[in-house]
Amino acid sequence: IYGVKICRVPGVELSERICALAAQKGYRVFIYGAREEVNRRAAEVLQERFPAIRIAGRANGYLPEDQMGDLIDRINLSGAEILFVALGSPKQELWISRFREDLKTVRVCQGIGGTLDTLAGTVRRAPEFWCRWNGEWLYRLLAEPRRIKRQRVLPLFATQVIFLKFRNLMNLPA
């Protein structure tokens, strides 16, 4: 918006880069979120792609509230330094904010949204064209109309960004 170039890294790619680093450095990774079969398959895929990765543990994202204490204990006992939380936004950010002080060994906690679904192969990534033009979110919205209620704020945000960009290009007052 203000002429600052920012390198965009989609969540799937960032997660893979973190996993590559974790495998290289020997960091332990805990994966929390998604359906059980998706979580399990995503962990298998990460193990295949990064043979040296240390998956310290995993848990599906459908644990009842009364099991959160047990989950935190499992994460801490696993010795995980990296925690991926795949609950969708804003639920994952709220979960991280709520429990971050209780995570004794975790040094990096990343909300990864639908990344596990992509890794497990249950959701396809947007074609390269959409990614190149930063429209992956729009592709997913069009491909999965059931998401529209939850993501209705994104088109509004995109419209505001475009408006601000053009206003700045035209040197119009705020």
mmCIF file of N, CA and C in Angstrom, residues 35-153:
data_model
loop_
_atom_site.group_PDB
_atom_site.id
_atom_site.type_symbol
_atom_site.label_atom_id
_atom_site.label_comp_id
_atom_site.label_asym_id
_atom_site.label_seq_id
_atom_site.Cartn_x
_atom_site.Cartn_y
_atom_site.Cartn_z
ATOM 1 N N ARG A 35 -9.225 -33.078 11.090
ATOM 2 C CA ARG A 35 -9.819 -34.379 11.406
ATOM 3 C C ARG A 35 -8.707 -35.391 11.635
ATOM 4 N N GLU A 36 -8.992 -36.447 12.374
ATOM 5 C CA GLU A 36 -7.985 -37.452 12.728
ATOM 6 C C GLU A 36 -7.281 -38.017 11.502
ATOM 7 N N GLU A 37 -8.039 -38.418 10.487
ATOM 8 C CA GLU A 37 -7.410 -39.027 9.308
ATOM 9 C C GLU A 37 -6.564 -38.022 8.531
ATOM 10 N N VAL A 38 -6.990 -36.769 8.505
ATOM 11 C CA VAL A 38 -6.217 -35.714 7.836
ATOM 12 C C VAL A 38 -4.937 -35.444 8.620
ATOM 13 N N ASN A 39 -5.051 -35.336 9.929
ATOM 14 C CA ASN A 39 -3.892 -35.091 10.791
ATOM 15 C C ASN A 39 -2.862 -36.210 10.629
ATOM 16 N N ARG A 40 -3.326 -37.452 10.672
ATOM 17 C CA ARG A 40 -2.433 -38.607 10.547
ATOM 18 C C ARG A 40 -1.739 -38.618 9.181
ATOM 19 N N ARG A 41 -2.510 -38.411 8.106
ATOM 20 C CA ARG A 41 -1.929 -38.437 6.757
ATOM 21 C C ARG A 41 -0.951 -37.280 6.565
ATOM 22 N N ALA A 42 -1.265 -36.110 7.064
ATOM 23 C CA ALA A 42 -0.354 -34.965 6.947
ATOM 24 C C ALA A 42 0.963 -35.255 7.661
ATOM 25 N N ALA A 43 0.898 -35.874 8.838
ATOM 26 C CA ALA A 43 2.123 -36.245 9.562
ATOM 27 C C ALA A 43 2.939 -37.245 8.751
ATOM 28 N N GLU A 44 2.263 -38.199 8.107
ATOM 29 C CA GLU A 44 2.961 -39.174 7.261
ATOM 30 C C GLU A 44 3.644 -38.493 6.078
ATOM 31 N N VAL A 45 2.936 -37.557 5.448
ATOM 32 C CA VAL A 45 3.496 -36.830 4.301
ATOM 33 C C VAL A 45 4.725 -36.036 4.727
ATOM 34 N N LEU A 46 4.641 -35.354 5.860
ATOM 35 C CA LEU A 46 5.797 -34.591 6.345
ATOM 36 C C LEU A 46 6.975 -35.519 6.625
ATOM 37 N N GLN A 47 6.703 -36.690 7.185
ATOM 38 C CA GLN A 47 7.770 -37.656 7.471
ATOM 39 C C GLN A 47 8.406 -38.160 6.172
ATOM 40 N N GLU A 48 7.589 -38.338 5.127
ATOM 41 C CA GLU A 48 8.111 -38.770 3.823
ATOM 42 C C GLU A 48 8.958 -37.673 3.185
ATOM 43 N N ARG A 49 8.483 -36.436 3.235
ATOM 44 C CA ARG A 49 9.197 -35.316 2.606
ATOM 45 C C ARG A 49 10.461 -34.927 3.364
ATOM 46 N N PHE A 50 10.407 -35.073 4.676
ATOM 47 C CA PHE A 50 11.527 -34.682 5.531
ATOM 48 C C PHE A 50 11.863 -35.853 6.452
ATOM 49 N N PRO A 51 12.598 -36.849 5.951
ATOM 50 C CA PRO A 51 12.847 -38.075 6.723
ATOM 51 C C PRO A 51 13.451 -37.838 8.110
ATOM 52 N N ALA A 52 14.206 -36.768 8.273
ATOM 53 C CA ALA A 52 14.849 -36.515 9.566
ATOM 54 C C ALA A 52 13.946 -35.771 10.550
ATOM 55 N N ILE A 53 12.739 -35.393 10.107
ATOM 56 C CA ILE A 53 11.865 -34.628 11.005
ATOM 57 C C ILE A 53 11.446 -35.494 12.191
ATOM 58 N N ARG A 54 11.359 -34.853 13.334
ATOM 59 C CA ARG A 54 10.963 -35.552 14.565
ATOM 60 C C ARG A 54 9.550 -35.111 14.934
ATOM 61 N N ILE A 55 8.563 -35.901 14.502
ATOM 62 C CA ILE A 55 7.178 -35.623 14.870
ATOM 63 C C ILE A 55 7.008 -36.105 16.310
ATOM 64 N N ALA A 56 6.927 -35.162 17.223
ATOM 65 C CA ALA A 56 6.886 -35.486 18.653
ATOM 66 C C ALA A 56 5.513 -35.975 19.089
ATOM 67 N N GLY A 57 4.491 -35.595 18.336
ATOM 68 C CA GLY A 57 3.139 -35.999 18.669
ATOM 69 C C GLY A 57 2.149 -35.289 17.782
ATOM 70 N N ARG A 58 0.910 -35.710 17.900
ATOM 71 C CA ARG A 58 -0.149 -35.090 17.106
ATOM 72 C C ARG A 58 -1.482 -35.340 17.783
ATOM 73 N N ALA A 59 -2.446 -34.477 17.497
ATOM 74 C CA ALA A 59 -3.799 -34.626 18.036
ATOM 75 C C ALA A 59 -4.768 -33.974 17.063
ATOM 76 N N ASN A 60 -5.921 -34.602 16.878
ATOM 77 C CA ASN A 60 -6.908 -34.008 15.975
ATOM 78 C C ASN A 60 -7.508 -32.757 16.617
ATOM 79 N N GLY A 61 -8.185 -31.975 15.818
ATOM 80 C CA GLY A 61 -8.722 -30.701 16.285
ATOM 81 C C GLY A 61 -10.116 -30.770 16.862
ATOM 82 N N TYR A 62 -10.570 -31.968 17.199
ATOM 83 C CA TYR A 62 -11.931 -32.120 17.697
ATOM 84 C C TYR A 62 -11.965 -32.621 19.130
ATOM 85 N N LEU A 63 -10.972 -32.246 19.896
ATOM 86 C CA LEU A 63 -10.945 -32.628 21.308
ATOM 87 C C LEU A 63 -11.913 -31.741 22.089
ATOM 88 N N PRO A 64 -12.661 -32.330 23.021
ATOM 89 C CA PRO A 64 -13.567 -31.509 23.833
ATOM 90 C C PRO A 64 -12.788 -30.591 24.775
ATOM 91 N N GLU A 65 -13.431 -29.528 25.168
ATOM 92 C CA GLU A 65 -12.812 -28.519 26.034
ATOM 93 C C GLU A 65 -12.220 -29.129 27.299
ATOM 94 N N ASP A 66 -12.886 -30.120 27.870
ATOM 95 C CA ASP A 66 -12.386 -30.700 29.122
ATOM 96 C C ASP A 66 -11.115 -31.539 28.938
ATOM 97 N N GLN A 67 -10.660 -31.706 27.689
ATOM 98 C CA GLN A 67 -9.416 -32.438 27.431
ATOM 99 C C GLN A 67 -8.242 -31.514 27.083
ATOM 100 N N MET A 68 -8.464 -30.204 27.130
ATOM 101 C CA MET A 68 -7.391 -29.268 26.777
ATOM 102 C C MET A 68 -6.202 -29.374 27.733
ATOM 103 N N GLY A 69 -6.461 -29.559 29.008
ATOM 104 C CA GLY A 69 -5.368 -29.720 29.973
ATOM 105 C C GLY A 69 -4.507 -30.923 29.642
ATOM 106 N N ASP A 70 -5.160 -32.038 29.275
ATOM 107 C CA ASP A 70 -4.421 -33.243 28.882
ATOM 108 C C ASP A 70 -3.614 -33.002 27.611
ATOM 109 N N LEU A 71 -4.198 -32.259 26.663
ATOM 110 C CA LEU A 71 -3.483 -31.953 25.422
ATOM 111 C C LEU A 71 -2.238 -31.118 25.712
ATOM 112 N N ILE A 72 -2.383 -30.097 26.539
ATOM 113 C CA ILE A 72 -1.235 -29.256 26.901
ATOM 114 C C ILE A 72 -0.159 -30.114 27.560
ATOM 115 N N ASP A 73 -0.558 -31.017 28.449
ATOM 116 C CA ASP A 73 0.409 -31.928 29.085
ATOM 117 C C ASP A 73 1.117 -32.787 28.043
ATOM 118 N N ARG A 74 0.356 -33.326 27.082
ATOM 119 C CA ARG A 74 0.963 -34.146 26.020
ATOM 120 C C ARG A 74 1.982 -33.352 25.215
ATOM 121 N N ILE A 75 1.630 -32.120 24.867
ATOM 122 C CA ILE A 75 2.544 -31.274 24.087
ATOM 123 C C ILE A 75 3.812 -31.019 24.895
ATOM 124 N N ASN A 76 3.653 -30.653 26.155
ATOM 125 C CA ASN A 76 4.817 -30.377 27.004
ATOM 126 C C ASN A 76 5.674 -31.622 27.206
ATOM 127 N N LEU A 77 5.050 -32.759 27.468
ATOM 128 C CA LEU A 77 5.805 -34.003 27.678
ATOM 129 C C LEU A 77 6.509 -34.477 26.408
ATOM 130 N N SER A 78 5.983 -34.079 25.248
ATOM 131 C CA SER A 78 6.604 -34.481 23.981
ATOM 132 C C SER A 78 7.927 -33.762 23.743
ATOM 133 N N GLY A 79 8.117 -32.635 24.429
ATOM 134 C CA GLY A 79 9.326 -31.846 24.226
ATOM 135 C C GLY A 79 9.319 -31.057 22.929
ATOM 136 N N ALA A 80 8.147 -30.902 22.325
ATOM 137 C CA ALA A 80 8.048 -30.191 21.044
ATOM 138 C C ALA A 80 8.507 -28.745 21.182
ATOM 139 N N GLU A 81 9.360 -28.343 20.252
ATOM 140 C CA GLU A 81 9.778 -26.939 20.173
ATOM 141 C C GLU A 81 8.910 -26.160 19.192
ATOM 142 N N ILE A 82 8.291 -26.880 18.253
ATOM 143 C CA ILE A 82 7.443 -26.259 17.229
ATOM 144 C C ILE A 82 6.055 -26.876 17.322
ATOM 145 N N LEU A 83 5.036 -26.012 17.341
ATOM 146 C CA LEU A 83 3.653 -26.475 17.395
ATOM 147 C C LEU A 83 2.887 -25.876 16.227
ATOM 148 N N PHE A 84 2.314 -26.742 15.404
ATOM 149 C CA PHE A 84 1.417 -26.311 14.332
ATOM 150 C C PHE A 84 -0.012 -26.486 14.831
ATOM 151 N N VAL A 85 -0.811 -25.413 14.729
ATOM 152 C CA VAL A 85 -2.200 -25.446 15.179
ATOM 153 C C VAL A 85 -3.097 -25.205 13.964
ATOM 154 N N ALA A 86 -3.871 -26.222 13.600
ATOM 155 C CA ALA A 86 -4.717 -26.166 12.405
ATOM 156 C C ALA A 86 -6.187 -26.247 12.799
ATOM 157 N N LEU A 87 -6.699 -25.143 13.318
ATOM 158 C CA LEU A 87 -8.100 -25.092 13.741
ATOM 159 C C LEU A 87 -8.920 -24.129 12.895
ATOM 160 N N GLY A 88 -8.281 -23.446 11.958
ATOM 161 C CA GLY A 88 -8.956 -22.408 11.190
ATOM 162 C C GLY A 88 -8.915 -21.090 11.946
ATOM 163 N N SER A 89 -9.033 -20.014 11.179
ATOM 164 C CA SER A 89 -8.964 -18.685 11.769
ATOM 165 C C SER A 89 -10.381 -18.206 12.089
ATOM 166 N N PRO A 90 -10.617 -17.580 13.194
ATOM 167 C CA PRO A 90 -9.693 -17.115 14.225
ATOM 168 C C PRO A 90 -9.500 -18.109 15.372
ATOM 169 N N LYS A 91 -10.138 -19.281 15.271
ATOM 170 C CA LYS A 91 -10.100 -20.238 16.379
ATOM 171 C C LYS A 91 -8.671 -20.600 16.773
ATOM 172 N N GLN A 92 -7.793 -20.820 15.781
ATOM 173 C CA GLN A 92 -6.418 -21.225 16.101
ATOM 174 C C GLN A 92 -5.647 -20.091 16.782
ATOM 175 N N GLU A 93 -5.862 -18.868 16.351
ATOM 176 C CA GLU A 93 -5.177 -17.738 16.984
ATOM 177 C C GLU A 93 -5.662 -17.545 18.421
ATOM 178 N N LEU A 94 -6.950 -17.720 18.632
ATOM 179 C CA LEU A 94 -7.495 -17.618 19.987
ATOM 180 C C LEU A 94 -6.943 -18.736 20.875
ATOM 181 N N TRP A 95 -6.838 -19.947 20.320
ATOM 182 C CA TRP A 95 -6.293 -21.076 21.077
ATOM 183 C C TRP A 95 -4.839 -20.803 21.458
ATOM 184 N N ILE A 96 -4.047 -20.341 20.502
ATOM 185 C CA ILE A 96 -2.631 -20.043 20.762
ATOM 186 C C ILE A 96 -2.513 -18.972 21.844
ATOM 187 N N SER A 97 -3.303 -17.911 21.719
ATOM 188 C CA SER A 97 -3.263 -16.830 22.703
ATOM 189 C C SER A 97 -3.639 -17.336 24.097
ATOM 190 N N ARG A 98 -4.622 -18.183 24.154
ATOM 191 C CA ARG A 98 -5.105 -18.696 25.439
ATOM 192 C C ARG A 98 -4.096 -19.613 26.126
ATOM 193 N N PHE A 99 -3.400 -20.457 25.348
ATOM 194 C CA PHE A 99 -2.561 -21.489 25.952
ATOM 195 C C PHE A 99 -1.052 -21.254 25.826
ATOM 196 N N ARG A 100 -0.634 -20.172 25.188
ATOM 197 C CA ARG A 100 0.805 -19.993 24.929
ATOM 198 C C ARG A 100 1.654 -19.992 26.196
ATOM 199 N N GLU A 101 1.138 -19.448 27.274
ATOM 200 C CA GLU A 101 1.903 -19.414 28.528
ATOM 201 C C GLU A 101 2.062 -20.805 29.139
ATOM 202 N N ASP A 102 1.159 -21.719 28.802
ATOM 203 C CA ASP A 102 1.204 -23.081 29.348
ATOM 204 C C ASP A 102 2.116 -24.011 28.554
ATOM 205 N N LEU A 103 2.517 -23.591 27.366
ATOM 206 C CA LEU A 103 3.351 -24.417 26.490
ATOM 207 C C LEU A 103 4.815 -24.207 26.869
ATOM 208 N N LYS A 104 5.331 -25.077 27.698
ATOM 209 C CA LYS A 104 6.651 -24.880 28.314
ATOM 210 C C LYS A 104 7.823 -25.101 27.366
ATOM 211 N N THR A 105 7.710 -26.037 26.430
ATOM 212 C CA THR A 105 8.851 -26.346 25.556
ATOM 213 C C THR A 105 8.723 -25.717 24.178
ATOM 214 N N VAL A 106 7.535 -25.242 23.832
ATOM 215 C CA VAL A 106 7.270 -24.715 22.490
ATOM 216 C C VAL A 106 7.909 -23.340 22.327
ATOM 217 N N ARG A 107 8.736 -23.213 21.292
ATOM 218 C CA ARG A 107 9.388 -21.934 20.986
ATOM 219 C C ARG A 107 8.737 -21.240 19.796
ATOM 220 N N VAL A 108 8.138 -22.027 18.899
ATOM 221 C CA VAL A 108 7.454 -21.487 17.722
ATOM 222 C C VAL A 108 6.080 -22.129 17.641
ATOM 223 N N CYS A 109 5.064 -21.289 17.544
ATOM 224 C CA CYS A 109 3.691 -21.778 17.429
ATOM 225 C C CYS A 109 3.084 -21.103 16.205
ATOM 226 N N GLN A 110 2.659 -21.897 15.229
ATOM 227 C CA GLN A 110 2.128 -21.330 13.992
ATOM 228 C C GLN A 110 0.711 -21.823 13.744
ATOM 229 N N GLY A 111 -0.204 -20.884 13.541
ATOM 230 C CA GLY A 111 -1.545 -21.225 13.086
ATOM 231 C C GLY A 111 -1.466 -21.512 11.600
ATOM 232 N N ILE A 112 -1.897 -22.704 11.194
ATOM 233 C CA ILE A 112 -1.692 -23.115 9.799
ATOM 234 C C ILE A 112 -2.990 -23.362 9.034
ATOM 235 N N GLY A 113 -4.133 -23.014 9.616
ATOM 236 C CA GLY A 113 -5.396 -23.111 8.889
ATOM 237 C C GLY A 113 -5.603 -24.449 8.220
ATOM 238 N N GLY A 114 -5.825 -24.430 6.909
ATOM 239 C CA GLY A 114 -6.102 -25.639 6.142
ATOM 240 C C GLY A 114 -4.882 -26.338 5.590
ATOM 241 N N THR A 115 -3.705 -26.011 6.092
ATOM 242 C CA THR A 115 -2.470 -26.606 5.571
ATOM 243 C C THR A 115 -2.465 -28.126 5.674
ATOM 244 N N LEU A 116 -2.975 -28.674 6.764
ATOM 245 C CA LEU A 116 -2.975 -30.132 6.911
ATOM 246 C C LEU A 116 -3.837 -30.785 5.842
ATOM 247 N N ASP A 117 -4.959 -30.159 5.492
ATOM 248 C CA ASP A 117 -5.803 -30.684 4.416
ATOM 249 C C ASP A 117 -5.051 -30.699 3.089
ATOM 250 N N THR A 118 -4.274 -29.660 2.839
ATOM 251 C CA THR A 118 -3.488 -29.598 1.610
ATOM 252 C C THR A 118 -2.402 -30.664 1.619
ATOM 253 N N LEU A 119 -1.677 -30.780 2.725
ATOM 254 C CA LEU A 119 -0.620 -31.791 2.822
ATOM 255 C C LEU A 119 -1.182 -33.202 2.680
ATOM 256 N N ALA A 120 -2.348 -33.442 3.273
ATOM 257 C CA ALA A 120 -2.964 -34.774 3.238
ATOM 258 C C ALA A 120 -3.586 -35.087 1.877
ATOM 259 N N GLY A 121 -3.730 -34.061 1.041
ATOM 260 C CA GLY A 121 -4.293 -34.279 -0.286
ATOM 261 C C GLY A 121 -5.806 -34.209 -0.342
ATOM 262 N N THR A 122 -6.453 -33.770 0.723
ATOM 263 C CA THR A 122 -7.916 -33.674 0.712
ATOM 264 C C THR A 122 -8.401 -32.359 0.111
ATOM 265 N N VAL A 123 -7.519 -31.362 0.038
ATOM 266 C CA VAL A 123 -7.817 -30.074 -0.593
ATOM 267 C C VAL A 123 -6.655 -29.738 -1.514
ATOM 268 N N ARG A 124 -6.981 -29.360 -2.749
ATOM 269 C CA ARG A 124 -5.931 -28.991 -3.705
ATOM 270 C C ARG A 124 -5.551 -27.530 -3.535
ATOM 271 N N ARG A 125 -4.288 -27.256 -3.766
ATOM 272 C CA ARG A 125 -3.841 -25.857 -3.778
ATOM 273 C C ARG A 125 -4.358 -25.186 -5.027
ATOM 274 N N ALA A 126 -4.433 -23.884 -4.963
ATOM 275 C CA ALA A 126 -4.864 -23.116 -6.125
ATOM 276 C C ALA A 126 -3.834 -23.269 -7.244
ATOM 277 N N PRO A 127 -4.293 -23.188 -8.504
ATOM 278 C CA PRO A 127 -3.342 -23.218 -9.620
ATOM 279 C C PRO A 127 -2.333 -22.073 -9.506
ATOM 280 N N GLU A 128 -1.198 -22.252 -10.139
ATOM 281 C CA GLU A 128 -0.085 -21.296 -10.056
ATOM 282 C C GLU A 128 -0.524 -19.863 -10.373
ATOM 283 N N PHE A 129 -1.382 -19.696 -11.375
ATOM 284 C CA PHE A 129 -1.848 -18.358 -11.749
ATOM 285 C C PHE A 129 -2.447 -17.632 -10.549
ATOM 286 N N TRP A 130 -3.331 -18.303 -9.823
ATOM 287 C CA TRP A 130 -3.989 -17.695 -8.673
ATOM 288 C C TRP A 130 -2.973 -17.354 -7.585
ATOM 289 N N CYS A 131 -2.017 -18.242 -7.377
ATOM 290 C CA CYS A 131 -0.987 -18.004 -6.350
ATOM 291 C C CYS A 131 -0.116 -16.810 -6.726
ATOM 292 N N ARG A 132 0.274 -16.761 -7.997
ATOM 293 C CA ARG A 132 1.160 -15.691 -8.460
ATOM 294 C C ARG A 132 0.508 -14.319 -8.275
ATOM 295 N N TRP A 133 -0.800 -14.253 -8.409
ATOM 296 C CA TRP A 133 -1.521 -12.989 -8.284
ATOM 297 C C TRP A 133 -2.135 -12.803 -6.900
ATOM 298 N N ASN A 134 -1.634 -13.583 -5.923
ATOM 299 C CA ASN A 134 -2.096 -13.482 -4.529
ATOM 300 C C ASN A 134 -3.609 -13.688 -4.402
ATOM 301 N N GLY A 135 -4.150 -14.535 -5.258
ATOM 302 C CA GLY A 135 -5.583 -14.784 -5.243
ATOM 303 C C GLY A 135 -5.954 -16.170 -4.758
ATOM 304 N N GLU A 136 -5.031 -16.807 -4.034
ATOM 305 C CA GLU A 136 -5.303 -18.161 -3.546
ATOM 306 C C GLU A 136 -6.564 -18.188 -2.675
ATOM 307 N N TRP A 137 -6.740 -17.167 -1.858
ATOM 308 C CA TRP A 137 -7.918 -17.088 -1.001
ATOM 309 C C TRP A 137 -9.195 -17.003 -1.837
ATOM 310 N N LEU A 138 -9.149 -16.238 -2.955
ATOM 311 C CA LEU A 138 -10.321 -16.094 -3.815
ATOM 312 C C LEU A 138 -10.622 -17.413 -4.526
ATOM 313 N N TYR A 139 -9.587 -18.094 -4.975
ATOM 314 C CA TYR A 139 -9.764 -19.404 -5.605
ATOM 315 C C TYR A 139 -10.454 -20.365 -4.639
ATOM 316 N N ARG A 140 -9.975 -20.399 -3.404
ATOM 317 C CA ARG A 140 -10.581 -21.298 -2.405
ATOM 318 C C ARG A 140 -12.031 -20.909 -2.131
ATOM 319 N N LEU A 141 -12.301 -19.623 -2.117
ATOM 320 C CA LEU A 141 -13.661 -19.142 -1.893
ATOM 321 C C LEU A 141 -14.580 -19.587 -3.029
ATOM 322 N N LEU A 142 -14.106 -19.485 -4.269
ATOM 323 C CA LEU A 142 -14.904 -19.898 -5.422
ATOM 324 C C LEU A 142 -15.028 -21.415 -5.507
ATOM 325 N N ALA A 143 -13.965 -22.126 -5.149
ATOM 326 C CA ALA A 143 -13.966 -23.590 -5.222
ATOM 327 C C ALA A 143 -14.780 -24.219 -4.094
ATOM 328 N N GLU A 144 -14.888 -23.516 -2.974
ATOM 329 C CA GLU A 144 -15.612 -24.042 -1.812
ATOM 330 C C GLU A 144 -16.617 -22.993 -1.333
ATOM 331 N N PRO A 145 -17.757 -22.885 -2.022
ATOM 332 C CA PRO A 145 -18.730 -21.836 -1.679
ATOM 333 C C PRO A 145 -19.215 -21.873 -0.233
ATOM 334 N N ARG A 146 -19.140 -23.035 0.421
ATOM 335 C CA ARG A 146 -19.591 -23.107 1.817
ATOM 336 C C ARG A 146 -18.751 -22.212 2.727
ATOM 337 N N ARG A 147 -17.557 -21.812 2.260
ATOM 338 C CA ARG A 147 -16.672 -20.947 3.038
ATOM 339 C C ARG A 147 -17.091 -19.478 2.979
ATOM 340 N N ILE A 148 -18.027 -19.151 2.082
ATOM 341 C CA ILE A 148 -18.322 -17.743 1.819
ATOM 342 C C ILE A 148 -18.821 -17.007 3.059
ATOM 343 N N LYS A 149 -19.634 -17.655 3.871
ATOM 344 C CA LYS A 149 -20.138 -16.978 5.074
ATOM 345 C C LYS A 149 -18.983 -16.616 6.001
ATOM 346 N N ARG A 150 -18.060 -17.563 6.175
ATOM 347 C CA ARG A 150 -16.936 -17.337 7.081
ATOM 348 C C ARG A 150 -15.936 -16.344 6.493
ATOM 349 N N GLN A 151 -15.805 -16.336 5.172
ATOM 350 C CA GLN A 151 -14.786 -15.498 4.552
ATOM 351 C C GLN A 151 -15.352 -14.254 3.873
ATOM 352 N N ARG A 152 -16.579 -13.898 4.169
ATOM 353 C CA ARG A 152 -17.183 -12.754 3.498
ATOM 354 C C ARG A 152 -16.419 -11.463 3.748
ATOM 355 N N VAL A 153 -15.643 -11.428 4.791
ATOM 356 C CA VAL A 153 -14.872 -10.229 5.112
ATOM 357 C C VAL A 153 -13.680 -10.051 4.155
#
